[in-house]
PDB file of C-alpha atoms and ligand atoms in Angstrom:
ATOM      1  CA  MET A 104     -12.427 -10.583  -3.101  1.00 98.00           C
ATOM      2  CA  LYS A 105     -13.791  -8.067  -0.596  1.00 98.00           C
ATOM      3  CA  ILE A 106     -11.253  -5.277  -0.136  1.00 98.00           C
ATOM      4  CA  GLY A 107     -11.516  -2.600   2.536  1.00 98.00           C
ATOM      5  CA  VAL A 108      -9.396   0.514   2.189  1.00 98.00           C
ATOM      6  CA  LEU A 109      -8.312   2.808   5.026  1.00 98.00           C
ATOM      7  CA  GLY A 110      -7.694   6.206   3.456  1.00 98.00           C
ATOM      8  CA  ALA A 111      -9.232   8.152   0.603  1.00 98.00           C
ATOM      9  CA  GLY A 112      -6.273   9.752  -1.134  1.00 98.00           C
ATOM     10  CA  ARG A 113      -4.231   9.348  -4.297  1.00 98.00           C
ATOM     11  CA  MET A 114      -2.958   5.817  -3.630  1.00 98.00           C
ATOM     12  CA  THR A 115      -6.444   4.579  -2.853  1.00 98.00           C
ATOM     13  CA  GLU A 116      -7.789   6.078  -6.052  1.00 98.00           C
ATOM     14  CA  ALA A 117      -5.013   4.566  -8.172  1.00 98.00           C
ATOM     15  CA  LEU A 118      -4.890   1.081  -6.630  1.00 98.00           C
ATOM     16  CA  ALA A 119      -8.548   0.534  -5.805  1.00 98.00           C
ATOM     17  CA  ALA A 120      -9.698   1.637  -9.254  1.00 98.00           C
ATOM     18  CA  GLY A 121      -7.608  -1.177 -10.714  1.00 98.00           C
ATOM     19  CA  TRP A 122      -9.012  -3.700  -8.263  1.00 98.00           C
ATOM     20  CA  VAL A 123     -12.578  -2.681  -9.072  1.00 98.00           C
ATOM     21  CA  ARG A 124     -11.772  -3.147 -12.764  1.00 98.00           C
ATOM     22  CA  ALA A 125     -10.418  -6.606 -11.924  1.00 98.00           C
ATOM     23  CA  GLY A 126     -13.781  -7.528 -10.387  1.00 98.00           C
ATOM     24  CA  HIS A 127     -13.157  -7.011  -6.685  1.00 98.00           C
ATOM     25  CA  ASP A 128     -15.694  -5.532  -4.296  1.00 98.00           C
ATOM     26  CA  VAL A 129     -14.096  -2.454  -2.688  1.00 98.00           C
ATOM     27  CA  LEU A 130     -15.232  -0.347   0.256  1.00 98.00           C
ATOM     28  CA  VAL A 131     -13.332   2.916   0.789  1.00 98.00           C
ATOM     29  CA  GLY A 132     -13.175   4.080   4.384  1.00 98.00           C
ATOM     30  CA  GLY A 133     -12.076   7.621   5.116  1.00 96.00           C
ATOM     31  CA  ARG A 134     -11.944   9.972   8.063  1.00 96.00           C
ATOM     32  CA  THR A 135     -13.574  12.627   5.825  1.00 97.00           C
ATOM     33  CA  PRO A 136     -16.859  11.032   4.712  1.00 96.00           C
ATOM     34  CA  ASP A 137     -17.523  13.292   1.691  1.00 97.00           C
ATOM     35  CA  LYS A 138     -14.043  12.668   0.331  1.00 98.00           C
ATOM     36  CA  ALA A 139     -14.401   8.902   0.685  1.00 98.00           C
ATOM     37  CA  ALA A 140     -17.862   8.997  -0.906  1.00 98.00           C
ATOM     38  CA  ASP A 141     -16.694  11.085  -3.877  1.00 98.00           C
ATOM     39  CA  LEU A 142     -13.686   8.871  -4.462  1.00 98.00           C
ATOM     40  CA  ALA A 143     -15.733   5.690  -4.188  1.00 98.00           C
ATOM     41  CA  LYS A 144     -18.237   7.031  -6.701  1.00 98.00           C
ATOM     42  CA  ARG A 145     -15.465   7.900  -9.188  1.00 98.00           C
ATOM     43  CA  ILE A 146     -14.014   4.377  -9.137  1.00 98.00           C
ATOM     44  CA  GLY A 147     -17.171   2.305  -8.748  1.00 98.00           C
ATOM     45  CA  ALA A 148     -16.665   1.297  -5.126  1.00 98.00           C
ATOM     46  CA  ARG A 149     -18.688   1.704  -1.936  1.00 98.00           C
ATOM     47  CA  ALA A 150     -17.840   4.139   0.844  1.00 98.00           C
ATOM     48  CA  GLY A 151     -18.049   3.957   4.602  1.00 98.00           C
ATOM     49  CA  THR A 152     -16.273   4.639   7.830  1.00 98.00           C
ATOM     50  CA  LEU A 153     -12.779   3.432   8.611  1.00 98.00           C
ATOM     51  CA  ARG A 154     -14.244   0.774  10.883  1.00 98.00           C
ATOM     52  CA  GLU A 155     -16.677  -0.398   8.220  1.00 98.00           C
ATOM     53  CA  ALA A 156     -13.805  -0.762   5.755  1.00 98.00           C
ATOM     54  CA  ALA A 157     -11.775  -2.776   8.261  1.00 98.00           C
ATOM     55  CA  GLU A 158     -14.707  -5.079   8.977  1.00 98.00           C
ATOM     56  CA  PHE A 159     -15.701  -5.416   5.300  1.00 98.00           C
ATOM     57  CA  GLY A 160     -12.424  -6.505   3.765  1.00 98.00           C
ATOM     58  CA  ASP A 161     -10.939  -9.958   3.533  1.00 97.00           C
ATOM     59  CA  ALA A 162      -7.958  -7.861   2.494  1.00 98.00           C
ATOM     60  CA  VAL A 163      -7.425  -4.343   3.821  1.00 98.00           C
ATOM     61  CA  LEU A 164      -5.206  -1.675   2.280  1.00 98.00           C
ATOM     62  CA  VAL A 165      -3.759   0.944   4.618  1.00 98.00           C
ATOM     63  CA  ALA A 166      -3.191   4.095   2.534  1.00 98.00           C
ATOM     64  CA  VAL A 167      -2.806   7.041   4.867  1.00 98.00           C
ATOM     65  CA  LEU A 168      -0.033   9.489   5.597  1.00 97.00           C
ATOM     66  CA  LEU A 169       2.307   8.439   8.374  1.00 96.00           C
ATOM     67  CA  ALA A 170       1.036  11.237  10.620  1.00 96.00           C
ATOM     68  CA  GLY A 171      -2.423   9.673  10.550  1.00 97.00           C
ATOM     69  CA  LEU A 172      -1.419   6.041  11.003  1.00 98.00           C
ATOM     70  CA  ASP A 173      -2.140   5.613  14.680  1.00 98.00           C
ATOM     71  CA  GLU A 174      -5.415   7.584  14.602  1.00 98.00           C
ATOM     72  CA  THR A 175      -6.600   5.704  11.498  1.00 98.00           C
ATOM     73  CA  LEU A 176      -5.926   2.243  12.898  1.00 98.00           C
ATOM     74  CA  ARG A 177      -7.608   3.113  16.184  1.00 98.00           C
ATOM     75  CA  ALA A 178     -10.672   4.487  14.354  1.00 98.00           C
ATOM     76  CA  ALA A 179     -10.731   1.277  12.318  1.00 98.00           C
ATOM     77  CA  GLY A 180     -10.852  -0.774  15.520  1.00 98.00           C
ATOM     78  CA  ALA A 181      -7.546  -2.499  14.791  1.00 98.00           C
ATOM     79  CA  PRO A 182      -6.422  -2.729  18.439  1.00 98.00           C
ATOM     80  CA  GLU A 183      -9.756  -4.464  19.204  1.00 98.00           C
ATOM     81  CA  GLY A 184      -9.112  -7.084  16.513  1.00 98.00           C
ATOM     82  CA  THR A 185     -11.057  -5.894  13.446  1.00 98.00           C
ATOM     83  CA  LEU A 186      -8.055  -6.763  11.244  1.00 98.00           C
ATOM     84  CA  ALA A 187      -7.186 -10.076  12.911  1.00 98.00           C
ATOM     85  CA  GLY A 188      -6.764 -12.931  10.447  1.00 98.00           C
ATOM     86  CA  LYS A 189      -6.856 -10.585   7.446  1.00 98.00           C
ATOM     87  CA  THR A 190      -4.219  -9.644   4.923  1.00 98.00           C
ATOM     88  CA  VAL A 191      -3.316  -6.022   5.575  1.00 99.00           C
ATOM     89  CA  ILE A 192      -1.386  -4.333   2.784  1.00 98.00           C
ATOM     90  CA  ASP A 193       0.727  -1.360   3.814  1.00 98.00           C
ATOM     91  CA  CYS A 194       1.683   0.929   0.923  1.00 98.00           C
ATOM     92  CA  GLY A 195       2.863   3.739   3.185  1.00 98.00           C
ATOM     93  CA  ASN A 196       6.156   5.522   3.332  1.00 96.00           C
ATOM     94  CA  ALA A 197       7.964   6.543   6.469  1.00 97.00           C
ATOM     95  CA  VAL A 198      10.014   9.499   5.350  1.00 97.00           C
ATOM     96  CA  ASP A 199      10.681  13.009   6.563  1.00 97.00           C
ATOM     97  CA  VAL A 200      10.846  14.880   3.274  1.00 96.00           C
ATOM     98  CA  SER A 201      12.482  17.914   4.887  1.00 97.00           C
ATOM     99  CA  ASP A 202      15.777  15.996   4.776  1.00 98.00           C
ATOM    100  CA  PHE A 203      14.706  12.654   3.217  1.00 98.00           C
ATOM    101  CA  SER A 204      15.513  10.746   6.390  1.00 98.00           C
ATOM    102  CA  GLN A 205      13.722   7.540   7.349  1.00 97.00           C
ATOM    103  CA  VAL A 206      11.179   7.626  10.144  1.00 97.00           C
ATOM    104  CA  THR A 207      11.462   4.510  12.285  1.00 97.00           C
ATOM    105  CA  TYR A 208       9.829   3.005  15.352  1.00 95.00           C
ATOM    106  CA  ASP A 209      11.482   1.561  18.442  1.00 89.00           C
ATOM    107  CA  GLY A 210      15.056   1.829  17.275  1.00 86.00           C
ATOM    108  CA  GLY A 211      14.772   0.952  13.596  1.00 92.00           C
ATOM    109  CA  GLY A 212      11.383  -0.672  13.069  1.00 96.00           C
ATOM    110  CA  SER A 213       9.278  -0.009   9.996  1.00 98.00           C
ATOM    111  CA  MET A 214       5.857   1.524   9.484  1.00 98.00           C
ATOM    112  CA  ALA A 215       4.672  -1.951   8.486  1.00 98.00           C
ATOM    113  CA  GLU A 216       5.880  -3.374  11.802  1.00 98.00           C
ATOM    114  CA  GLU A 217       4.100  -0.542  13.589  1.00 98.00           C
ATOM    115  CA  ILE A 218       0.880  -1.522  11.809  1.00 98.00           C
ATOM    116  CA  ALA A 219       1.391  -5.122  12.937  1.00 98.00           C
ATOM    117  CA  ARG A 220       1.837  -3.865  16.501  1.00 98.00           C
ATOM    118  CA  LEU A 221      -1.345  -1.764  16.343  1.00 98.00           C
ATOM    119  CA  ALA A 222      -3.371  -4.492  14.607  1.00 98.00           C
ATOM    120  CA  PRO A 223      -2.952  -7.731  16.563  1.00 98.00           C
ATOM    121  CA  GLY A 224      -3.462 -10.868  14.484  1.00 98.00           C
ATOM    122  CA  ALA A 225      -3.265  -9.066  11.128  1.00 98.00           C
ATOM    123  CA  HIS A 226      -1.112 -10.579   8.364  1.00 98.00           C
ATOM    124  CA  VAL A 227       0.745  -7.431   7.371  1.00 99.00           C
ATOM    125  CA  VAL A 228       2.510  -7.220   4.013  1.00 99.00           C
ATOM    126  CA  LYS A 229       4.431  -4.205   2.746  1.00 98.00           C
ATOM    127  CA  ALA A 230       3.782  -3.588  -0.957  1.00 98.00           C
ATOM    128  CA  PHE A 231       3.185  -0.847  -3.537  1.00 98.00           C
ATOM    129  CA  ASN A 232       5.319   1.712  -1.662  1.00 98.00           C
ATOM    130  CA  GLN A 233       8.075   1.969  -4.261  1.00 96.00           C
ATOM    131  CA  ALA A 234       6.297   3.796  -7.071  1.00 98.00           C
ATOM    132  CA  HIS A 235       4.329   6.988  -7.533  1.00 98.00           C
ATOM    133  CA  ALA A 236       0.536   6.649  -7.577  1.00 98.00           C
ATOM    134  CA  ASP A 237       0.512   7.476 -11.302  1.00 98.00           C
ATOM    135  CA  VAL A 238       2.280   4.180 -12.004  1.00 98.00           C
ATOM    136  CA  TRP A 239      -0.869   2.405 -10.796  1.00 97.00           C
ATOM    137  CA  ARG A 240      -2.941   4.290 -13.354  1.00 95.00           C
ATOM    138  CA  MET A 241      -0.981   2.483 -16.099  1.00 96.00           C
ATOM    139  CA  ARG A 242      -3.039  -0.396 -17.374  1.00 89.00           C
ATOM    140  CA  PRO A 243      -0.888  -2.438 -17.132  1.00 96.00           C
ATOM    141  CA  PRO A 244       2.313  -1.069 -15.510  1.00 97.00           C
ATOM    142  CA  VAL A 245       4.735  -2.442 -18.098  1.00 97.00           C
ATOM    143  CA  PHE A 246       8.209  -0.978 -18.659  1.00 96.00           C
ATOM    144  CA  ASP A 247      10.348  -1.969 -21.654  1.00 93.00           C
ATOM    145  CA  GLY A 248       8.042  -4.930 -22.189  1.00 94.00           C
ATOM    146  CA  HIS A 249       8.324  -6.188 -18.594  1.00 95.00           C
ATOM    147  CA  PRO A 250       5.581  -6.039 -15.959  1.00 97.00           C
ATOM    148  CA  LEU A 251       6.701  -3.903 -13.025  1.00 97.00           C
ATOM    149  CA  ALA A 252       8.244  -5.991 -10.233  1.00 97.00           C
ATOM    150  CA  VAL A 253       6.578  -5.184  -6.911  1.00 98.00           C
ATOM    151  CA  PRO A 254       8.629  -6.235  -3.878  1.00 98.00           C
ATOM    152  CA  ILE A 255       6.641  -7.558  -0.943  1.00 98.00           C
ATOM    153  CA  ALA A 256       7.822  -8.150   2.624  1.00 98.00           C
ATOM    154  CA  GLY A 257       5.665  -9.472   5.399  1.00 98.00           C
ATOM    155  CA  ALA A 258       3.725 -12.334   6.876  1.00 98.00           C
ATOM    156  CA  ASP A 259       3.649 -15.527   4.814  1.00 98.00           C
ATOM    157  CA  GLU A 260      -0.097 -15.903   5.546  1.00 98.00           C
ATOM    158  CA  GLY A 261      -0.754 -12.592   3.794  1.00 98.00           C
ATOM    159  CA  LYS A 262       1.390 -13.129   0.728  1.00 98.00           C
ATOM    160  CA  PRO A 263      -1.030 -15.154  -1.441  1.00 98.00           C
ATOM    161  CA  VAL A 264      -3.570 -12.311  -1.283  1.00 98.00           C
ATOM    162  CA  ALA A 265      -0.839  -9.702  -1.833  1.00 98.00           C
ATOM    163  CA  ARG A 266       0.360 -11.585  -4.909  1.00 98.00           C
ATOM    164  CA  THR A 267      -3.177 -11.735  -6.288  1.00 98.00           C
ATOM    165  CA  LEU A 268      -3.699  -7.997  -5.801  1.00 98.00           C
ATOM    166  CA  ILE A 269      -0.414  -7.273  -7.586  1.00 98.00           C
ATOM    167  CA  THR A 270      -1.012  -9.565 -10.546  1.00 98.00           C
ATOM    168  CA  ASP A 271      -4.571  -8.242 -10.885  1.00 98.00           C
ATOM    169  CA  LEU A 272      -3.000  -4.850 -11.670  1.00 98.00           C
ATOM    170  CA  GLY A 273      -0.759  -6.402 -14.313  1.00 97.00           C
ATOM    171  CA  ALA A 274       2.428  -6.246 -12.216  1.00 98.00           C
ATOM    172  CA  ALA A 275       4.670  -9.028 -10.891  1.00 97.00           C
ATOM    173  CA  PRO A 276       5.173  -9.826  -7.197  1.00 97.00           C
ATOM    174  CA  LEU A 277       8.728 -10.212  -5.940  1.00 97.00           C
ATOM    175  CA  ASP A 278       9.178 -11.796  -2.506  1.00 98.00           C
ATOM    176  CA  ALA A 279      11.641  -9.695  -0.472  1.00 98.00           C
ATOM    177  CA  GLY A 280      11.248 -11.568   2.800  1.00 98.00           C
ATOM    178  CA  ASP A 281       9.438 -11.373   6.094  1.00 98.00           C
ATOM    179  CA  LEU A 282       8.134  -8.320   7.935  1.00 98.00           C
ATOM    180  CA  THR A 283      11.592  -7.454   9.288  1.00 98.00           C
ATOM    181  CA  GLN A 284      12.586  -6.682   5.686  1.00 98.00           C
ATOM    182  CA  ALA A 285       9.865  -4.052   5.263  1.00 98.00           C
ATOM    183  CA  ARG A 286      12.211  -1.417   6.694  1.00 98.00           C
ATOM    184  CA  HIS A 287      14.469  -1.908   3.664  1.00 98.00           C
ATOM    185  CA  LEU A 288      11.564  -1.439   1.241  1.00 98.00           C
ATOM    186  CA  GLU A 289      10.739   1.762   3.108  1.00 98.00           C
ATOM    187  CA  ALA A 290      14.358   2.920   2.740  1.00 98.00           C
ATOM    188  CA  MET A 291      14.397   2.058  -0.973  1.00 98.00           C
ATOM    189  CA  ALA A 292      11.319   4.175  -1.517  1.00 98.00           C
ATOM    190  CA  ILE A 293      13.111   7.201  -0.115  1.00 98.00           C
ATOM    191  CA  VAL A 294      15.557   6.999  -3.016  1.00 98.00           C
ATOM    192  CA  VAL A 295      12.605   7.226  -5.421  1.00 97.00           C
ATOM    193  CA  ILE A 296      10.819   9.943  -3.435  1.00 98.00           C
ATOM    194  CA  ARG A 297      13.940  12.106  -3.355  1.00 98.00           C
ATOM    195  CA  LEU A 298      14.381  11.736  -7.111  1.00 98.00           C
ATOM    196  CA  LEU A 299      10.717  12.615  -7.678  1.00 98.00           C
ATOM    197  CA  HIS A 300      11.161  15.730  -5.541  1.00 97.00           C
ATOM    198  CA  SER A 301      14.229  16.560  -7.649  1.00 97.00           C
ATOM    199  CA  GLY A 302      12.198  16.525 -10.848  1.00 98.00           C
ATOM    200  CA  ALA A 303      12.207  12.900 -12.005  1.00 98.00           C
ATOM    201  CA  GLY A 304       8.997  11.925 -13.804  1.00 97.00           C
ATOM    202  CA  PRO A 305       6.223  10.180 -11.828  1.00 97.00           C
ATOM    203  CA  LEU A 306       6.679   7.010 -13.851  1.00 97.00           C
ATOM    204  CA  SER A 307      10.229   6.527 -12.531  1.00 96.00           C
ATOM    205  CA  VAL A 308      10.626   3.026 -11.031  1.00 96.00           C
ATOM    206  CA  PHE A 309      13.173   0.514  -9.866  1.00 93.00           C
ATOM    207  CA  ALA A 310      13.244  -2.358 -12.395  1.00 91.00           C
ATOM    208  CA  PHE A 311      14.331  -5.642 -10.834  1.00 91.00           C
ATOM    209  CA  ARG A 312      15.602  -8.234 -13.301  1.00 86.00           C
ATOM    210  CA  SER A 313      16.715 -11.806 -12.692  1.00 79.00           C
ATOM    211  CA  ALA A 314      16.209 -15.115 -14.414  1.00 70.00           C
ATOM    212  CA  ALA A 315      14.186 -16.307 -11.405  1.00 62.00           C
ATOM    213  CA  ALA A 316      11.947 -13.229 -11.507  1.00 54.00           C
ATOM    214  CA  GLU A 317      11.255 -13.732 -15.213  1.00 55.00           C
ATOM    215  CA  GLU A 318      10.096 -17.289 -14.550  1.00 52.00           C
ATOM    216  CA  ARG A 319       7.532 -16.407 -11.858  1.00 52.00           C
TER     217      ARG A 319
HETATM  218  N1  NAP B 211       1.083   9.384  -3.644  1.00 92.66           N
HETATM  219  C1  NAP B 211       2.045   8.540  -4.006  1.00 92.66           C
HETATM  220  O1  NAP B 211       2.568   8.630  -5.134  1.00 92.66           O
HETATM  221  C2  NAP B 211       2.487   7.438  -3.074  1.00 92.66           C
HETATM  222  C3  NAP B 211       3.255   6.402  -3.593  1.00 92.66           C
HETATM  223  C4  NAP B 211       3.644   5.352  -2.749  1.00 92.66           C
HETATM  224  C5  NAP B 211       3.292   5.365  -1.425  1.00 92.66           C
HETATM  225  N2  NAP B 211       2.544   6.406  -0.941  1.00 92.66           N
HETATM  226  C6  NAP B 211       2.175   6.348   0.475  1.00 92.66           C
HETATM  227  O2  NAP B 211       0.825   5.927   0.558  1.00 92.66           O
HETATM  228  C7  NAP B 211       0.187   6.544   1.676  1.00 92.66           C
HETATM  229  C8  NAP B 211      -1.018   7.317   1.168  1.00 92.66           C
HETATM  230  O3  NAP B 211      -0.544   8.301   0.276  1.00 92.66           O
HETATM  231  P1  NAP B 211      -1.539   9.178  -0.623  1.00 92.66           P
HETATM  232  O4  NAP B 211      -0.707   9.780  -1.689  1.00 92.66           O
HETATM  233  O5  NAP B 211      -2.732   8.386  -0.991  1.00 92.66           O
HETATM  234  O6  NAP B 211      -1.900  10.318   0.412  1.00 92.66           O
HETATM  235  P2  NAP B 211      -3.052  11.423   0.315  1.00 92.66           P
HETATM  236  O7  NAP B 211      -3.566  11.535  -1.070  1.00 92.66           O
HETATM  237  O8  NAP B 211      -2.468  12.629   0.950  1.00 92.66           O
HETATM  238  O9  NAP B 211      -4.214  10.811   1.243  1.00 92.66           O
HETATM  239  C9  NAP B 211      -3.887  10.504   2.536  1.00 92.66           C
HETATM  240  C10 NAP B 211      -5.019   9.903   3.320  1.00 92.66           C
HETATM  241  O10 NAP B 211      -4.537   9.915   4.653  1.00 92.66           O
HETATM  242  C11 NAP B 211      -5.447  10.630   5.481  1.00 92.66           C
HETATM  243  N3  NAP B 211      -4.689  11.444   6.438  1.00 92.66           N
HETATM  244  C12 NAP B 211      -3.722  12.331   6.174  1.00 92.66           C
HETATM  245  N4  NAP B 211      -3.260  12.887   7.302  1.00 92.66           N
HETATM  246  C13 NAP B 211      -3.971  12.323   8.297  1.00 92.66           C
HETATM  247  C14 NAP B 211      -3.954  12.484   9.715  1.00 92.66           C
HETATM  248  N5  NAP B 211      -3.108  13.311  10.320  1.00 92.66           N
HETATM  249  N6  NAP B 211      -4.819  11.748  10.442  1.00 92.66           N
HETATM  250  C15 NAP B 211      -5.668  10.886   9.839  1.00 92.66           C
HETATM  251  N7  NAP B 211      -5.718  10.698   8.480  1.00 92.66           N
HETATM  252  C16 NAP B 211      -4.875  11.410   7.738  1.00 92.66           C
HETATM  253  C17 NAP B 211      -6.217  11.535   4.552  1.00 92.66           C
HETATM  254  O11 NAP B 211      -7.457  11.785   5.175  1.00 92.66           O
HETATM  255  P3  NAP B 211      -8.565  12.763   4.540  1.00 92.66           P
HETATM  256  O12 NAP B 211      -9.290  11.914   3.556  1.00 92.66           O
HETATM  257  O13 NAP B 211      -9.365  13.183   5.689  1.00 92.66           O
HETATM  258  O14 NAP B 211      -7.800  13.876   3.882  1.00 92.66           O
HETATM  259  C18 NAP B 211      -6.304  10.710   3.292  1.00 92.66           C
HETATM  260  O15 NAP B 211      -7.414   9.846   3.330  1.00 92.66           O
HETATM  261  C19 NAP B 211       1.249   7.451   2.335  1.00 92.66           C
HETATM  262  O16 NAP B 211       1.857   6.764   3.393  1.00 92.66           O
HETATM  263  C20 NAP B 211       2.261   7.670   1.222  1.00 92.66           C
HETATM  264  O17 NAP B 211       3.568   7.886   1.706  1.00 92.66           O
HETATM  265  C21 NAP B 211       2.136   7.433  -1.732  1.00 92.66           C
END
């Protein structure tokens, strides 16, 4: 699969390295060209502009800090339709770490819903936001003999690609509903982030268990 990535930070390095290892063709787009180029070289990917990454990918990962979301999507051409018809994975977290409160849009909406608003026609799926980047350096992310469950919430059209990208990292997708449910995944992540800030190890994760999950 061709995967474009918007952002050249820690999540991109952790996730995209695994996708390159799984055989995908990855183009890292960053606002800081040298940073994107260095990262791409380290993981065996290509580098380019944010717009090139948006145009390149059949799937596109958005991995930028919340403060840069709007600017990044505009630079990627999202409002003009560069992400239309594509699976857009949002791994971001909408949290104010000064008091661990949730940042929301338009009276309660999620970051993922904001991406869908800024990227008309994109099939947005929230995923990978619940665990520290170091978890994605585990090959595979297995805890007590179980692959990590990765909740996803978003557009049905985007879920097959999201599931593939999760299983390619050795984890297990867990369907948590449509895009309206992404706000709950963003809230759950704040529990983890607060614990990490309190000294919990980076490999701390929620571990979902159910008979149905084991069968998937
Ligand atoms: N790190 C984790 O453990 C973790 C885990 C789960 C979810 N997340 C979420 O994943 C997303 C990416 O996190 P990360 O750890 O990869 O972040 P990071 O290492 O800090 O990299 C952030 C990326 O966002 C860009 N960026 C930052 N501020 C910006 C601004 N104001 N305008 C435009 N671009 C800006 C940076 O651009 P430059 O390249 O120019 O610096 C960089 O490419 C965040 O939403 C974060 O909450 C992180």
